[in-house]
Amino acid sequence: MGGQPNRALDIPICAFFLVLFVSMAATHMTIFQINRKRDHKFLFSMLLFGFCMARIVALSTRIAWAMHPRSFNIAIAAGIFTQAGVLLLFVVNLLFSQRILRAYHPRLGWHPVVKWTYVALLGIVISLLIMVITASVALFFTLSPADRERERVIQLFAGTFLALVAFLPLPVVAASWLAPRKTRVEKFGQGRFRTKVRLLLSTSTILTLGAGFRVGAGFAAPPASRPAWFDSKACFYAFNFGLEFLVVFAYGVTRFDRRFHIPNGSYAPGHCAGGLVQGSNKLTLADCINREAEVFGGVEQAAGAGAGETTITVMETTPLDEDTAARQWTEKARKELYGVARSVDSQSEGQSEEYFSAEEE
């Protein structure tokens, strides 16, 4: 697709997309740094920054290829970066679909089987990326028809599977919504939950369209002497860089770092919504170690007229009840998400501190 770049047409188009992806890279990095200072750890912003940087490198190497059309190494680099970058967007949407599943069906979404299924999918995606890169490089160094056909089959298999990965969030979200549930939806992040669902469905549809178009063009594979319409430069830039820019732009404009945020350390049902579910508490090493005050109590030295006296004061500690633990987890989640606090007057005595946002519902 796209053919060999030329100076008259490809350089202006690549320069245009370079400006777009540089601006989005700066946007997502700025959002990540601001959130990091507020202890709001949202690594997906870094993933989108990495994707934008990969697209910047791909466009830069394509410009260099147009300037040096006989450079073998530049042609290989341009092809590899063009194929590899979009996988980061597939991973982002795949993990967001997991969060939607956990919101609709917490028990199922947090089950270890589901968790390790997603981990296995990520491992397969990485393996396929290595396969595609290896096959793409080998195509440049072999003239054997049998070897070239074998490498083409590898590319088509990997492309088809990755297109399914791009499509997977759509049935996951649809099944999560249609399946009957016994509990309320555990909404997370900021803004309407339906907006999160629509955003994920829209971006997944866009990525599926691009991946499906590339796979279809690969299966058709007309002769280089008679290229089809889908091999044109317009289709190449529109179904690759154009659709991908729409995704990173949509996530940046809608502030997906707030919408898809869950509290740091979430590991069980109820955590995404900022609460706890009975039976979901998991002991850590710190919980198994007694504090010094719990073992020895408080020691007070009382100075008297005669010999010194030592008074042992035993400090009793009681475990937090479920309501208190849930309230503390909610405060922690809101502090991470909104970062600021205000004091609000209550009808009871004193004041209570509340983390808030104008868009919180």
PDB file of N, CA and C in Angstrom, residues 91-148:
ATOM      1  N   VAL A  91      -3.756  -2.293  22.271  1.00  0.00           N
ATOM      2  CA  VAL A  91      -3.573  -2.663  23.676  1.00  0.00           C
ATOM      3  C   VAL A  91      -4.384  -1.747  24.588  1.00  0.00           C
ATOM      4  N   VAL A  92      -4.376  -0.449  24.305  1.00  0.00           N
ATOM      5  CA  VAL A  92      -5.132   0.506  25.123  1.00  0.00           C
ATOM      6  C   VAL A  92      -6.616   0.163  25.113  1.00  0.00           C
ATOM      7  N   ASN A  93      -7.185  -0.046  23.939  1.00  0.00           N
ATOM      8  CA  ASN A  93      -8.613  -0.363  23.856  1.00  0.00           C
ATOM      9  C   ASN A  93      -8.930  -1.717  24.480  1.00  0.00           C
ATOM     10  N   LEU A  94      -8.027  -2.668  24.352  1.00  0.00           N
ATOM     11  CA  LEU A  94      -8.249  -3.983  24.951  1.00  0.00           C
ATOM     12  C   LEU A  94      -8.332  -3.877  26.473  1.00  0.00           C
ATOM     13  N   LEU A  95      -7.457  -3.096  27.081  1.00  0.00           N
ATOM     14  CA  LEU A  95      -7.474  -2.933  28.536  1.00  0.00           C
ATOM     15  C   LEU A  95      -8.668  -2.100  28.989  1.00  0.00           C
ATOM     16  N   PHE A  96      -9.097  -1.141  28.173  1.00  0.00           N
ATOM     17  CA  PHE A  96     -10.300  -0.382  28.517  1.00  0.00           C
ATOM     18  C   PHE A  96     -11.537  -1.276  28.485  1.00  0.00           C
ATOM     19  N   SER A  97     -11.585  -2.211  27.549  1.00  0.00           N
ATOM     20  CA  SER A  97     -12.721  -3.140  27.516  1.00  0.00           C
ATOM     21  C   SER A  97     -12.750  -3.997  28.779  1.00  0.00           C
ATOM     22  N   GLN A  98     -11.586  -4.309  29.323  1.00  0.00           N
ATOM     23  CA  GLN A  98     -11.532  -5.052  30.583  1.00  0.00           C
ATOM     24  C   GLN A  98     -12.121  -4.227  31.719  1.00  0.00           C
ATOM     25  N   ARG A  99     -11.867  -2.939  31.732  1.00  0.00           N
ATOM     26  CA  ARG A  99     -12.427  -2.085  32.787  1.00  0.00           C
ATOM     27  C   ARG A  99     -13.944  -1.963  32.650  1.00  0.00           C
ATOM     28  N   ILE A 100     -14.439  -1.906  31.420  1.00  0.00           N
ATOM     29  CA  ILE A 100     -15.885  -1.867  31.225  1.00  0.00           C
ATOM     30  C   ILE A 100     -16.511  -3.176  31.699  1.00  0.00           C
ATOM     31  N   LEU A 101     -15.881  -4.295  31.390  1.00  0.00           N
ATOM     32  CA  LEU A 101     -16.379  -5.594  31.852  1.00  0.00           C
ATOM     33  C   LEU A 101     -16.408  -5.656  33.370  1.00  0.00           C
ATOM     34  N   ARG A 102     -15.373  -5.158  34.024  1.00  0.00           N
ATOM     35  CA  ARG A 102     -15.328  -5.168  35.483  1.00  0.00           C
ATOM     36  C   ARG A 102     -16.388  -4.258  36.077  1.00  0.00           C
ATOM     37  N   ALA A 103     -16.742  -3.202  35.374  1.00  0.00           N
ATOM     38  CA  ALA A 103     -17.780  -2.306  35.881  1.00  0.00           C
ATOM     39  C   ALA A 103     -19.158  -2.957  35.794  1.00  0.00           C
ATOM     40  N   TYR A 104     -19.451  -3.622  34.680  1.00  0.00           N
ATOM     41  CA  TYR A 104     -20.754  -4.272  34.517  1.00  0.00           C
ATOM     42  C   TYR A 104     -20.863  -5.551  35.348  1.00  0.00           C
ATOM     43  N   HIS A 105     -19.820  -6.349  35.360  1.00  0.00           N
ATOM     44  CA  HIS A 105     -19.839  -7.645  36.058  1.00  0.00           C
ATOM     45  C   HIS A 105     -18.564  -7.779  36.892  1.00  0.00           C
ATOM     46  N   PRO A 106     -18.539  -7.193  38.086  1.00  0.00           N
ATOM     47  CA  PRO A 106     -17.300  -7.156  38.890  1.00  0.00           C
ATOM     48  C   PRO A 106     -16.742  -8.540  39.207  1.00  0.00           C
ATOM     49  N   ARG A 107     -17.608  -9.465  39.613  1.00  0.00           N
ATOM     50  CA  ARG A 107     -17.114 -10.796  39.987  1.00  0.00           C
ATOM     51  C   ARG A 107     -16.440 -11.484  38.808  1.00  0.00           C
ATOM     52  N   LEU A 108     -17.049 -11.381  37.643  1.00  0.00           N
ATOM     53  CA  LEU A 108     -16.471 -12.008  36.456  1.00  0.00           C
ATOM     54  C   LEU A 108     -15.232 -11.259  35.985  1.00  0.00           C
ATOM     55  N   GLY A 109     -15.323  -9.926  35.952  1.00  0.00           N
ATOM     56  CA  GLY A 109     -14.214  -9.136  35.426  1.00  0.00           C
ATOM     57  C   GLY A 109     -12.939  -9.252  36.240  1.00  0.00           C
ATOM     58  N   TRP A 110     -13.079  -9.432  37.571  1.00  0.00           N
ATOM     59  CA  TRP A 110     -11.906  -9.553  38.436  1.00  0.00           C
ATOM     60  C   TRP A 110     -11.483 -11.002  38.643  1.00  0.00           C
ATOM     61  N   HIS A 111     -12.153 -11.940  38.005  1.00  0.00           N
ATOM     62  CA  HIS A 111     -11.792 -13.348  38.177  1.00  0.00           C
ATOM     63  C   HIS A 111     -10.406 -13.600  37.582  1.00  0.00           C
ATOM     64  N   PRO A 112      -9.579 -14.422  38.240  1.00  0.00           N
ATOM     65  CA  PRO A 112      -8.221 -14.677  37.725  1.00  0.00           C
ATOM     66  C   PRO A 112      -8.193 -15.232  36.305  1.00  0.00           C
ATOM     67  N   VAL A 113      -9.201 -16.030  35.932  1.00  0.00           N
ATOM     68  CA  VAL A 113      -9.221 -16.589  34.576  1.00  0.00           C
ATOM     69  C   VAL A 113      -9.322 -15.478  33.540  1.00  0.00           C
ATOM     70  N   VAL A 114     -10.200 -14.515  33.788  1.00  0.00           N
ATOM     71  CA  VAL A 114     -10.346 -13.386  32.860  1.00  0.00           C
ATOM     72  C   VAL A 114      -9.071 -12.557  32.834  1.00  0.00           C
ATOM     73  N   LYS A 115      -8.508 -12.331  34.005  1.00  0.00           N
ATOM     74  CA  LYS A 115      -7.271 -11.550  34.075  1.00  0.00           C
ATOM     75  C   LYS A 115      -6.159 -12.187  33.248  1.00  0.00           C
ATOM     76  N   TRP A 116      -5.949 -13.482  33.420  1.00  0.00           N
ATOM     77  CA  TRP A 116      -4.861 -14.153  32.708  1.00  0.00           C
ATOM     78  C   TRP A 116      -5.184 -14.341  31.234  1.00  0.00           C
ATOM     79  N   THR A 117      -6.466 -14.326  30.882  1.00  0.00           N
ATOM     80  CA  THR A 117      -6.821 -14.343  29.461  1.00  0.00           C
ATOM     81  C   THR A 117      -6.357 -13.071  28.774  1.00  0.00           C
ATOM     82  N   TYR A 118      -6.561 -11.941  29.432  1.00  0.00           N
ATOM     83  CA  TYR A 118      -6.082 -10.673  28.878  1.00  0.00           C
ATOM     84  C   TYR A 118      -4.557 -10.639  28.831  1.00  0.00           C
ATOM     85  N   VAL A 119      -3.927 -11.166  29.863  1.00  0.00           N
ATOM     86  CA  VAL A 119      -2.459 -11.210  29.855  1.00  0.00           C
ATOM     87  C   VAL A 119      -1.954 -12.069  28.697  1.00  0.00           C
ATOM     88  N   ALA A 120      -2.617 -13.196  28.454  1.00  0.00           N
ATOM     89  CA  ALA A 120      -2.221 -14.062  27.342  1.00  0.00           C
ATOM     90  C   ALA A 120      -2.405 -13.359  26.004  1.00  0.00           C
ATOM     91  N   LEU A 121      -3.496 -12.601  25.867  1.00  0.00           N
ATOM     92  CA  LEU A 121      -3.714 -11.855  24.625  1.00  0.00           C
ATOM     93  C   LEU A 121      -2.603 -10.837  24.392  1.00  0.00           C
ATOM     94  N   LEU A 122      -2.198 -10.147  25.451  1.00  0.00           N
ATOM     95  CA  LEU A 122      -1.108  -9.181  25.309  1.00  0.00           C
ATOM     96  C   LEU A 122       0.186  -9.884  24.916  1.00  0.00           C
ATOM     97  N   GLY A 123       0.427 -11.054  25.500  1.00  0.00           N
ATOM     98  CA  GLY A 123       1.619 -11.807  25.118  1.00  0.00           C
ATOM     99  C   GLY A 123       1.589 -12.244  23.663  1.00  0.00           C
ATOM    100  N   ILE A 124       0.405 -12.649  23.182  1.00  0.00           N
ATOM    101  CA  ILE A 124       0.275 -13.044  21.778  1.00  0.00           C
ATOM    102  C   ILE A 124       0.507 -11.855  20.859  1.00  0.00           C
ATOM    103  N   VAL A 125      -0.013 -10.688  21.244  1.00  0.00           N
ATOM    104  CA  VAL A 125       0.185  -9.486  20.430  1.00  0.00           C
ATOM    105  C   VAL A 125       1.672  -9.167  20.293  1.00  0.00           C
ATOM    106  N   ILE A 126       2.401  -9.260  21.395  1.00  0.00           N
ATOM    107  CA  ILE A 126       3.847  -8.994  21.336  1.00  0.00           C
ATOM    108  C   ILE A 126       4.550 -10.022  20.450  1.00  0.00           C
ATOM    109  N   SER A 127       4.143 -11.291  20.567  1.00  0.00           N
ATOM    110  CA  SER A 127       4.753 -12.336  19.736  1.00  0.00           C
ATOM    111  C   SER A 127       4.476 -12.098  18.257  1.00  0.00           C
ATOM    112  N   LEU A 128       3.253 -11.699  17.940  1.00  0.00           N
ATOM    113  CA  LEU A 128       2.913 -11.431  16.541  1.00  0.00           C
ATOM    114  C   LEU A 128       3.678 -10.229  16.008  1.00  0.00           C
ATOM    115  N   LEU A 129       3.901  -9.244  16.863  1.00  0.00           N
ATOM    116  CA  LEU A 129       4.694  -8.088  16.432  1.00  0.00           C
ATOM    117  C   LEU A 129       6.097  -8.525  16.020  1.00  0.00           C
ATOM    118  N   ILE A 130       6.698  -9.394  16.825  1.00  0.00           N
ATOM    119  CA  ILE A 130       8.035  -9.901  16.490  1.00  0.00           C
ATOM    120  C   ILE A 130       7.999 -10.684  15.181  1.00  0.00           C
ATOM    121  N   MET A 131       6.947 -11.481  14.992  1.00  0.00           N
ATOM    122  CA  MET A 131       6.817 -12.253  13.761  1.00  0.00           C
ATOM    123  C   MET A 131       6.696 -11.349  12.543  1.00  0.00           C
ATOM    124  N   VAL A 132       5.877 -10.292  12.658  1.00  0.00           N
ATOM    125  CA  VAL A 132       5.678  -9.382  11.525  1.00  0.00           C
ATOM    126  C   VAL A 132       6.974  -8.667  11.175  1.00  0.00           C
ATOM    127  N   ILE A 133       7.686  -8.196  12.191  1.00  0.00           N
ATOM    128  CA  ILE A 133       8.947  -7.492  11.927  1.00  0.00           C
ATOM    129  C   ILE A 133       9.952  -8.430  11.258  1.00  0.00           C
ATOM    130  N   THR A 134      10.045  -9.652  11.778  1.00  0.00           N
ATOM    131  CA  THR A 134      10.987 -10.615  11.195  1.00  0.00           C
ATOM    132  C   THR A 134      10.636 -10.933   9.745  1.00  0.00           C
ATOM    133  N   ALA A 135       9.344 -11.171   9.479  1.00  0.00           N
ATOM    134  CA  ALA A 135       8.930 -11.492   8.112  1.00  0.00           C
ATOM    135  C   ALA A 135       9.123 -10.309   7.174  1.00  0.00           C
ATOM    136  N   SER A 136       8.863  -9.092   7.666  1.00  0.00           N
ATOM    137  CA  SER A 136       9.017  -7.909   6.816  1.00  0.00           C
ATOM    138  C   SER A 136      10.472  -7.692   6.430  1.00  0.00           C
ATOM    139  N   VAL A 137      11.368  -7.888   7.386  1.00  0.00           N
ATOM    140  CA  VAL A 137      12.792  -7.724   7.081  1.00  0.00           C
ATOM    141  C   VAL A 137      13.265  -8.820   6.135  1.00  0.00           C
ATOM    142  N   ALA A 138      12.785 -10.052   6.358  1.00  0.00           N
ATOM    143  CA  ALA A 138      13.222 -11.168   5.514  1.00  0.00           C
ATOM    144  C   ALA A 138      12.785 -10.991   4.068  1.00  0.00           C
ATOM    145  N   LEU A 139      11.638 -10.331   3.852  1.00  0.00           N
ATOM    146  CA  LEU A 139      11.166 -10.117   2.486  1.00  0.00           C
ATOM    147  C   LEU A 139      12.142  -9.282   1.665  1.00  0.00           C
ATOM    148  N   PHE A 140      12.884  -8.404   2.330  1.00  0.00           N
ATOM    149  CA  PHE A 140      13.828  -7.548   1.620  1.00  0.00           C
ATOM    150  C   PHE A 140      15.109  -8.290   1.245  1.00  0.00           C
ATOM    151  N   PHE A 141      15.348  -9.439   1.866  1.00  0.00           N
ATOM    152  CA  PHE A 141      16.634 -10.114   1.689  1.00  0.00           C
ATOM    153  C   PHE A 141      16.521 -11.468   0.987  1.00  0.00           C
ATOM    154  N   THR A 142      15.357 -11.821   0.508  1.00  0.00           N
ATOM    155  CA  THR A 142      15.207 -13.112  -0.163  1.00  0.00           C
ATOM    156  C   THR A 142      14.527 -12.929  -1.512  1.00  0.00           C
ATOM    157  N   LEU A 143      14.927 -13.745  -2.455  1.00  0.00           N
ATOM    158  CA  LEU A 143      14.327 -13.760  -3.785  1.00  0.00           C
ATOM    159  C   LEU A 143      13.637 -15.086  -4.076  1.00  0.00           C
ATOM    160  N   SER A 144      13.719 -16.018  -3.146  1.00  0.00           N
ATOM    161  CA  SER A 144      13.101 -17.324  -3.337  1.00  0.00           C
ATOM    162  C   SER A 144      11.578 -17.207  -3.289  1.00  0.00           C
ATOM    163  N   PRO A 145      10.866 -17.654  -4.308  1.00  0.00           N
ATOM    164  CA  PRO A 145       9.396 -17.573  -4.287  1.00  0.00           C
ATOM    165  C   PRO A 145       8.782 -18.319  -3.106  1.00  0.00           C
ATOM    166  N   ALA A 146       9.345 -19.462  -2.756  1.00  0.00           N
ATOM    167  CA  ALA A 146       8.795 -20.231  -1.633  1.00  0.00           C
ATOM    168  C   ALA A 146       8.963 -19.480  -0.316  1.00  0.00           C
ATOM    169  N   ASP A 147      10.132 -18.895  -0.106  1.00  0.00           N
ATOM    170  CA  ASP A 147      10.367 -18.136   1.125  1.00  0.00           C
ATOM    171  C   ASP A 147       9.488 -16.892   1.182  1.00  0.00           C
ATOM    172  N   ARG A 148       9.345 -16.218   0.074  1.00  0.00           N
ATOM    173  CA  ARG A 148       8.517 -15.012   0.053  1.00  0.00           C
ATOM    174  C   ARG A 148       7.052 -15.350   0.308  1.00  0.00           C
TER     175      ARG A 148
END
